[in-house]
Coordinates of C-alpha atoms in Angstrom, one line a residue:
Chain A
M293 CA -1.8 -24.4 27.3
R294 CA -0.4 -20.5 28.3
L295 CA 1.3 -20.9 25.2
I296 CA -1.2 -21.8 23.1
A297 CA -3.8 -19.3 25.0
I298 CA -1.3 -16.6 23.9
L299 CA -1.2 -17.5 20.3
I300 CA -5.3 -17.8 20.4
T301 CA -5.8 -14.1 22.2
A302 CA -2.9 -12.8 19.6
V303 CA -4.5 -14.1 16.6
F304 CA -8.5 -13.9 17.1
I305 CA -8.8 -11.8 20.2
N306 CA -6.9 -9.2 20.5
N307 CA -6.1 -8.9 16.6
Y308 CA -3.6 -6.1 16.1
V309 CA -5.4 -5.0 13.0
M310 CA -9.4 -5.5 14.0
S311 CA -9.3 -4.7 17.7
Q312 CA -6.3 -2.6 18.5
F313 CA -6.0 -0.9 15.2
L314 CA -2.0 -1.0 14.8
G315 CA -0.7 -1.2 11.7
I316 CA -3.6 0.2 9.5
C317 CA -1.2 1.9 7.1
P318 CA 0.1 -1.2 5.3
F319 CA -3.3 -2.9 5.8
L320 CA -4.9 -0.2 3.6
G321 CA -1.9 0.3 1.2
V322 CA -1.2 -3.4 0.3
S323 CA -4.6 -4.6 0.4
K324 CA -5.6 -4.1 -3.3
K325 CA -4.1 -8.0 -4.5
V326 CA -4.8 -11.2 -2.6
E327 CA -1.1 -11.9 -3.8
T328 CA 0.6 -8.9 -2.6
A329 CA -1.3 -8.9 0.8
A330 CA 0.1 -12.7 1.2
G331 CA 3.7 -11.6 0.5
M332 CA 3.4 -8.5 3.2
G333 CA 1.6 -11.5 5.6
V334 CA 4.4 -12.8 5.7
A335 CA 7.0 -10.8 5.5
V336 CA 5.6 -9.5 8.7
I337 CA 5.4 -12.7 10.6
F338 CA 8.7 -13.0 9.8
V339 CA 10.1 -9.5 11.3
M340 CA 7.4 -10.1 14.8
A341 CA 9.0 -12.9 15.4
L342 CA 12.5 -11.4 15.1
A343 CA 11.7 -8.3 16.5
S344 CA 10.2 -9.5 19.4
A345 CA 12.6 -11.7 20.5
A346 CA 15.4 -8.9 19.8
S347 CA 13.1 -6.2 22.0
W348 CA 12.8 -9.1 24.3
L349 CA 16.2 -9.2 25.2
A350 CA 17.3 -5.6 25.1
Y351 CA 14.7 -4.7 27.0
N352 CA 15.6 -7.4 29.9
F353 CA 19.1 -7.1 30.0
I354 CA 20.4 -3.7 28.8
L355 CA 17.2 -1.3 29.8
V356 CA 16.5 -3.1 33.0
P357 CA 19.4 -3.6 34.5
L358 CA 20.4 0.2 33.9
N359 CA 17.2 1.3 35.1
L360 CA 16.6 3.2 32.0
D361 CA 13.3 1.4 31.3
Y362 CA 11.5 4.5 30.7
L363 CA 13.5 4.6 27.8
Y364 CA 11.6 1.3 25.9
N365 CA 9.8 3.3 23.0
I366 CA 13.2 4.8 21.6
A367 CA 15.3 1.6 22.2
F368 CA 12.7 -0.5 20.9
I369 CA 12.1 2.1 17.3
L370 CA 15.9 1.8 17.2
I371 CA 16.2 -2.1 17.3
I372 CA 13.6 -2.5 15.2
A373 CA 14.5 -0.2 12.7
S374 CA 18.3 -1.8 12.2
L375 CA 17.1 -4.9 12.4
V376 CA 14.7 -4.9 9.3
Q377 CA 17.7 -3.0 7.4
F378 CA 19.8 -5.7 8.3
V379 CA 17.5 -8.8 7.5
E380 CA 16.8 -6.8 4.6
M381 CA 20.4 -6.8 3.3
F382 CA 21.2 -10.4 4.7
I383 CA 18.2 -11.6 2.4
K384 CA 19.1 -9.8 -1.0
K385 CA 22.8 -11.8 -0.1
S386 CA 22.1 -15.3 1.2
S387 CA 18.5 -15.5 -0.6
P388 CA 17.6 -13.4 -3.6
S389 CA 14.6 -15.7 -4.5
L390 CA 13.1 -14.9 -0.9
Y391 CA 14.2 -11.3 -1.8
Q392 CA 12.4 -11.1 -4.8
A393 CA 9.0 -12.6 -2.9
L394 CA 9.2 -10.4 0.8
G395 CA 11.9 -7.6 -0.4
V396 CA 9.5 -4.9 -1.5
F397 CA 7.9 -5.3 1.6
L398 CA 10.3 -4.8 4.3
P399 CA 11.4 -1.5 4.0
L400 CA 7.6 -0.8 4.7
I401 CA 7.6 -2.9 7.6
T402 CA 10.4 -0.4 9.2
T403 CA 8.0 2.0 10.2
N404 CA 5.0 -0.5 10.8
C405 CA 3.1 0.3 14.2
A406 CA 2.0 -3.1 14.8
V407 CA 5.6 -4.7 15.2
L408 CA 6.8 -1.9 18.1
G409 CA 3.0 -2.2 19.2
V410 CA 3.9 -6.3 19.8
A411 CA 7.3 -5.2 21.7
V412 CA 5.2 -2.8 23.9
S413 CA 2.6 -5.1 24.7
N414 CA 5.4 -7.9 25.6
M415 CA 6.9 -6.4 27.8
Q416 CA 3.9 -4.8 29.5
A417 CA 2.4 -8.0 30.0
G418 CA 5.6 -9.0 31.5
Y419 CA 5.7 -12.0 29.4
N420 CA 9.0 -14.3 29.3
F421 CA 11.0 -14.8 26.2
I422 CA 9.2 -17.7 24.9
E423 CA 5.6 -16.1 25.3
A424 CA 7.2 -12.5 24.1
V425 CA 8.3 -14.6 20.5
I426 CA 4.7 -17.0 20.5
N427 CA 2.9 -13.6 21.3
G428 CA 5.1 -11.8 18.3
V429 CA 4.0 -14.9 15.9
G430 CA 0.2 -14.9 17.0
G431 CA 0.1 -11.0 16.4
A432 CA 1.6 -11.1 12.8
V433 CA -0.5 -14.4 12.2
G434 CA -3.7 -12.1 13.0
F435 CA -2.1 -9.4 11.0
A436 CA -2.0 -11.6 8.1
L437 CA -5.5 -13.2 8.4
A438 CA -6.9 -9.7 8.7
I439 CA -5.2 -8.3 5.8
I440 CA -5.7 -11.5 3.3
L441 CA -9.3 -11.2 4.2
F442 CA -9.2 -7.7 3.1
A443 CA -7.9 -7.7 0.3
G444 CA -9.9 -10.6 -0.7
I445 CA -13.0 -8.4 0.0
R446 CA -11.7 -5.6 -2.3
E447 CA -11.0 -7.7 -5.0
R448 CA -14.7 -8.4 -5.0
L449 CA -15.3 -4.4 -4.9
E450 CA -13.8 -3.7 -7.5
R451 CA -16.1 -5.6 -9.7
N452 CA -19.1 -4.0 -8.9
Q453 CA -20.7 -0.7 -9.8
I454 CA -20.2 1.6 -6.6
L455 CA -21.3 5.1 -5.6
P456 CA -18.7 7.8 -7.1
A457 CA -19.3 9.1 -3.3
V458 CA -17.6 6.4 -1.7
Q459 CA -15.7 4.9 -4.1
G460 CA -11.7 3.9 -3.3
F461 CA -10.8 4.5 0.0
P462 CA -14.4 5.1 1.5
L463 CA -15.6 2.3 0.7
A464 CA -11.9 0.7 1.9
L465 CA -12.4 2.0 5.3
I466 CA -16.2 1.2 5.8
S467 CA -15.6 -2.2 4.8
A468 CA -12.8 -2.4 7.0
G469 CA -14.8 -1.2 10.3
L470 CA -17.5 -3.9 9.1
M471 CA -14.7 -6.4 9.8
S472 CA -13.2 -4.7 12.4
I473 CA -17.5 -5.2 13.5
A474 CA -17.2 -8.8 13.2
F475 CA -13.8 -9.7 15.0
L476 CA -15.5 -7.9 18.0
G477 CA -17.4 -11.1 18.6
F478 CA -14.3 -12.8 19.5
S479 CA -13.4 -10.5 22.4
G480 CA -16.4 -12.5 24.5
I481 CA -13.7 -15.3 24.3
S482 CA -11.3 -14.9 27.3
L483 CA -8.2 -17.4 27.5
L484 CA -5.9 -15.7 29.8
Chain B
M241 CA 19.9 15.5 40.7
D242 CA 22.6 13.4 39.8
I243 CA 24.3 14.0 37.0
T244 CA 24.5 10.1 36.3
S245 CA 20.6 9.8 35.6
I246 CA 21.3 11.6 31.9
L247 CA 24.8 10.6 31.6
Y248 CA 23.6 6.9 31.3
P249 CA 20.4 7.2 29.5
V250 CA 22.3 9.4 27.0
L251 CA 25.6 6.5 26.4
S252 CA 23.3 3.9 26.7
I253 CA 20.8 4.6 23.5
G254 CA 24.1 6.8 22.2
G255 CA 25.8 3.8 22.5
M256 CA 23.0 1.5 21.3
G257 CA 22.7 3.8 18.2
V258 CA 26.5 4.1 17.4
V259 CA 26.9 -0.2 17.9
F260 CA 23.9 -0.2 15.4
G261 CA 25.1 2.0 12.9
A262 CA 28.5 0.7 12.9
F263 CA 26.8 -3.0 12.5
L264 CA 24.8 -2.0 9.6
G265 CA 27.8 -0.1 7.8
F266 CA 29.4 -3.4 8.1
A267 CA 27.1 -5.5 7.4
A268 CA 26.2 -3.2 3.8
I269 CA 29.8 -4.0 2.8
K270 CA 29.7 -7.6 3.9
F271 CA 26.9 -8.7 2.1
K272 CA 26.9 -5.9 -0.9
V273 CA 25.3 -7.7 -4.0
E274 CA 27.2 -6.9 -7.3
T275 CA 24.6 -5.3 -9.4
D276 CA 25.7 -4.5 -12.7
P277 CA 25.4 -0.8 -13.7
R278 CA 23.6 -1.3 -16.8
V279 CA 20.6 -2.1 -15.2
P280 CA 19.6 1.1 -13.9
Q281 CA 21.0 2.9 -17.0
V282 CA 18.4 0.3 -19.2
R283 CA 15.7 1.6 -16.8
E284 CA 16.1 5.3 -17.4
C285 CA 15.5 4.5 -20.8
L286 CA 12.2 2.3 -20.5
P287 CA 9.1 4.1 -20.3
G288 CA 8.3 3.3 -16.6
A289 CA 4.4 2.7 -17.0
N290 CA 4.9 -0.7 -15.7
C291 CA 1.8 -2.3 -18.1
G292 CA 3.5 -5.8 -17.9
G293 CA 3.4 -6.1 -21.9
C294 CA 6.8 -7.4 -22.3
G295 CA 5.3 -10.1 -20.1
Y296 CA 8.0 -9.4 -17.2
A297 CA 6.8 -8.0 -13.7
G298 CA 7.2 -4.3 -14.7
C299 CA 10.1 -2.1 -16.3
D300 CA 12.5 -2.9 -13.6
A301 CA 12.1 -6.7 -13.9
L302 CA 12.0 -6.6 -18.2
A303 CA 15.6 -3.9 -17.5
D304 CA 16.9 -6.8 -15.4
A305 CA 16.5 -9.4 -18.2
I306 CA 17.8 -7.0 -21.0
V307 CA 21.0 -6.9 -19.1
K308 CA 20.9 -10.5 -18.5
G309 CA 20.3 -11.6 -22.0
D310 CA 17.1 -12.9 -21.5
A311 CA 15.0 -10.5 -23.4
P312 CA 16.1 -8.8 -26.3
V313 CA 16.5 -5.2 -26.1
N314 CA 13.5 -4.2 -28.4
A315 CA 11.6 -6.3 -25.7
C316 CA 9.2 -3.2 -24.8
P317 CA 6.0 -3.4 -27.2
V318 CA 5.4 0.4 -25.5
G319 CA 8.5 2.1 -26.2
G320 CA 9.0 0.9 -30.1
A321 CA 11.8 1.9 -32.2
G322 CA 13.0 4.7 -30.3
V323 CA 13.6 3.1 -26.8
A324 CA 14.7 0.0 -28.4
A325 CA 17.4 2.3 -30.1
K326 CA 18.4 3.8 -26.7
V327 CA 18.5 0.3 -25.2
G328 CA 20.6 -1.0 -27.8
A329 CA 22.9 2.0 -27.3
V330 CA 23.4 1.3 -23.5
M331 CA 24.0 -2.6 -23.8
G332 CA 26.1 -2.3 -27.6
I333 CA 23.8 -4.0 -29.5
E334 CA 22.2 -2.5 -33.2
A335 CA 18.3 -2.6 -32.2
G336 CA 16.1 -4.4 -35.1
A337 CA 13.5 -2.2 -36.4
E338 CA 10.2 -3.2 -35.5
E339 CA 7.4 -2.1 -36.7
R340 CA 4.4 -0.6 -34.6
K341 CA 1.4 -2.6 -33.8
V342 CA -2.3 -1.7 -32.2
A343 CA -4.6 -3.6 -30.9
F344 CA -7.7 -4.4 -33.1
V345 CA -11.0 -5.4 -31.8
K346 CA -12.3 -7.9 -34.3
C347 CA -16.0 -7.7 -34.0
N348 CA -18.7 -5.2 -35.0
G349 CA -21.4 -6.4 -33.6
N350 CA -22.9 -3.2 -32.5
C351 CA -26.5 -2.8 -31.0
E352 CA -28.3 -2.5 -34.4
A353 CA -26.3 -5.5 -36.3
A354 CA -26.4 -8.0 -33.2
K355 CA -29.4 -9.7 -31.9
S356 CA -29.7 -10.6 -28.3
K357 CA -30.2 -14.2 -26.4
Y358 CA -31.4 -12.6 -23.3
E359 CA -31.1 -9.4 -21.8
Y360 CA -28.3 -9.3 -19.5
F361 CA -28.8 -7.0 -15.9
G362 CA -25.6 -8.4 -13.8
I363 CA -22.5 -7.1 -13.2
K364 CA -20.8 -4.9 -15.5
D365 CA -18.2 -7.5 -16.2
C366 CA -17.4 -9.2 -19.6
E367 CA -16.2 -12.5 -18.0
M368 CA -19.4 -12.4 -15.5
E369 CA -21.5 -12.1 -18.5
A370 CA -19.4 -14.8 -20.7
N371 CA -20.3 -17.3 -17.6
L372 CA -23.7 -16.7 -18.1
A373 CA -24.8 -19.2 -21.6
G374 CA -21.7 -17.2 -23.4
G375 CA -23.2 -13.5 -22.7
S376 CA -26.4 -12.1 -23.8
K377 CA -25.6 -11.8 -27.8
L378 CA -26.6 -14.7 -30.1
C379 CA -23.1 -14.9 -31.5
A380 CA -21.1 -16.5 -29.4
Y381 CA -17.8 -14.8 -30.8
G382 CA -18.8 -11.6 -30.2
C383 CA -17.9 -8.6 -27.8
L384 CA -19.8 -8.2 -24.9
G385 CA -19.6 -4.8 -24.7
D386 CA -19.0 -4.7 -20.6
G387 CA -15.4 -2.7 -20.9
N388 CA -13.3 -5.2 -19.7
C389 CA -10.7 -4.3 -22.2
V390 CA -11.4 -0.7 -21.4
R391 CA -10.5 -0.7 -17.6
A392 CA -7.5 -3.3 -18.3
C393 CA -6.1 -0.3 -20.7
N394 CA -3.5 2.2 -19.0
F395 CA -3.1 4.4 -21.7
G396 CA -7.2 5.1 -22.0
A397 CA -7.2 3.5 -25.9
L398 CA -10.1 1.9 -25.6
R399 CA -13.9 3.2 -25.5
I400 CA -17.4 1.3 -25.8
E401 CA -19.4 2.7 -28.5
N402 CA -22.7 1.4 -29.5
G403 CA -22.1 -1.9 -27.5
I404 CA -18.8 -2.7 -28.5
A405 CA -15.0 -1.7 -27.9
V406 CA -13.1 0.5 -30.2
V407 CA -9.3 1.2 -29.9
D408 CA -7.9 4.6 -30.3
E409 CA -4.9 3.8 -32.3
E410 CA -3.1 7.1 -32.1
K411 CA -3.2 6.1 -27.9
C412 CA -2.8 2.3 -28.1
V413 CA 0.8 1.3 -27.5
A414 CA 0.2 -2.3 -28.1
C415 CA 0.8 -3.5 -24.6
G416 CA -1.9 -6.8 -24.9
A417 CA -3.0 -6.1 -21.7
C418 CA -6.4 -5.8 -23.2
V419 CA -5.6 -8.9 -25.3
K420 CA -5.3 -11.1 -22.0
A421 CA -8.4 -9.1 -20.2
C422 CA -11.3 -10.1 -23.2
P423 CA -12.7 -13.3 -22.1
K424 CA -13.7 -13.9 -25.9
N425 CA -10.2 -13.7 -27.3
L426 CA -11.3 -10.8 -29.4
I427 CA -8.5 -8.9 -29.5
D428 CA -5.2 -8.9 -32.0
L429 CA -2.5 -7.2 -32.2
V430 CA -2.2 -5.7 -35.9
P431 CA 0.5 -3.8 -38.2
Y432 CA -0.4 0.0 -37.2
G433 CA -1.9 1.4 -40.6
S434 CA -2.5 -2.1 -41.9
P435 CA -5.7 -1.2 -44.5
V436 CA -7.9 -4.1 -44.6
R437 CA -8.7 -5.6 -41.7
V438 CA -11.9 -8.3 -40.8
Q439 CA -14.4 -7.0 -38.4
C440 CA -15.5 -10.5 -37.3
N441 CA -14.6 -13.6 -35.3
S442 CA -17.2 -15.8 -35.8
N443 CA -16.4 -19.2 -36.5
D444 CA -20.5 -20.2 -36.7
M445 CA -22.2 -22.1 -40.5
P446 CA -23.2 -19.2 -42.8
K447 CA -26.6 -19.3 -42.2
V448 CA -26.1 -19.1 -38.3
S449 CA -23.9 -16.5 -38.4
K450 CA -26.1 -14.4 -40.7
D451 CA -29.6 -15.0 -38.7
N452 CA -27.1 -13.6 -35.6
C453 CA -25.4 -10.7 -37.1
S454 CA -26.1 -8.6 -39.7
N455 CA -22.1 -7.2 -39.6
A456 CA -20.4 -10.8 -39.4
C457 CA -18.2 -12.8 -41.9
M458 CA -20.2 -15.6 -43.3
G459 CA -16.9 -17.4 -45.1
C460 CA -18.9 -17.0 -48.4
Q461 CA -15.4 -16.8 -50.4
L462 CA -15.9 -13.4 -52.5
C463 CA -13.1 -11.7 -50.6
A464 CA -10.4 -14.7 -51.5
R465 CA -11.5 -14.9 -55.2
N466 CA -11.5 -11.5 -55.8
C467 CA -8.4 -10.5 -54.3
P468 CA -5.4 -9.8 -57.0
E469 CA -3.3 -10.6 -54.4
Q470 CA -4.3 -13.8 -52.8
A471 CA -3.7 -11.7 -49.4
V472 CA -7.4 -13.5 -48.0
A473 CA -8.1 -16.8 -46.8
I474 CA -11.3 -18.6 -45.3
T475 CA -10.5 -21.1 -42.4
N476 CA -13.6 -22.2 -40.5
F477 CA -16.0 -19.7 -42.3
L478 CA -13.8 -16.6 -41.4
A479 CA -12.1 -14.4 -43.7
Q480 CA -8.3 -13.7 -42.8
V481 CA -5.9 -11.1 -43.8
D482 CA -2.2 -11.9 -44.7
Y483 CA -1.2 -8.6 -44.0
S484 CA 2.2 -9.1 -45.4
K485 CA 0.4 -9.3 -48.4
C486 CA -2.4 -7.2 -48.5
T487 CA -1.5 -3.9 -50.6
G488 CA -4.9 -2.7 -49.7
C489 CA -6.4 -2.2 -53.0
G490 CA -10.0 -2.5 -52.1
T491 CA -11.5 -5.5 -53.7
C492 CA -12.8 -7.4 -50.9
T493 CA -14.2 -4.6 -49.0
E494 CA -16.0 -3.6 -52.5
K495 CA -17.6 -7.2 -52.8
C496 CA -18.5 -8.4 -49.3
P497 CA -22.0 -8.7 -49.2
T498 CA -21.9 -8.0 -45.4
K499 CA -19.0 -5.0 -44.9
A500 CA -17.7 -7.5 -42.6
I501 CA -14.1 -7.0 -44.1
K502 CA -13.3 -3.3 -43.9
H503 CA -11.1 -0.8 -44.9
F504 CA -9.2 1.1 -42.3
N505 CA -7.0 4.0 -42.4

């Protein structure tokens, strides 16, 4: 039950983009088309599941025994960056078709703060290994949901006549704000 | 203060950095993917507009396909013969000469000539207007003038003039983006500088097309019968020019009662 609660909380209630405002850069940058947004979403799910597992292991087996837990930020950045690099190389070699689909997004995710955010929130909430991975996957699914919905909205906005003053990014930010207000509705639910 | 409280963090974080760095360096060698050195060379020759006119996802994808042999060296419609020669030099293949093409809008149903069915007040998008009873023009084949082709063009070669789309042939690179964007399939790629073209796409019966638009081709056969080269043929009440036979003598354009077949250039 607790695992399901963590998953739903991560996807809807504590949605990384809509209620914690993490990962805004790719959220605005790669949301012009639903197709690319979906690719980005899948890549983030993949990386966040791996990153939350790797950072949990590093935190609990390296940093805590050495009393270095105050260095978690630096350590997590190091781990996530090298993990993403390695995954990119591995996919390029082992599965060219998967690389075609996800490859362009992987370097972008290296510096995605939602990935660092999930590692930090796992640590702060004191999750065990399985809970941490579930939280990572849930957070990434929430990111994918938000970016795909947002890309759908932006595709429709393209077809309309828009005031020149708010064309492009201003309108994108306004619609992102409205979406965020809609997601605020979930905050009334408390599962954990 | 204990020296270990500095030493441990430096050693562990530094150690992690060294281990990850060595691991990545090892992985880079272990998982190295052999790429053909000609791919970046071919990519250098291509224009880099990523317009997709060749049918591939972009210039990188085309360079890949050319080196693999999936695409001919002159596959880039934008670069034309110049780029084809350069790519051919990289690949060691002689590039065949390709004639330059330009987009051409087969409609002259401007605001004065074409009658309208209703007044359209919706979103300015050809596809949306076409969904409303085939658009606001009485002629079901004509240009709607909402500018989907203008928005599709990466090179600023199209504009809407008096309610219909017009191509600037000097700017057009024949990438074909507008051809795909037009919901009425009105845009064709024709040889650059071809003298005579039919500026109509209506397959309606003569009486109907004449009532709908004063610039329409009615399929009256005058052009086909008078052409000394037999370069014009009528199919489905619409004249079609065979550009390989046409000499540009202009007989057909003089005979045409509605001036649907016109002299260009």
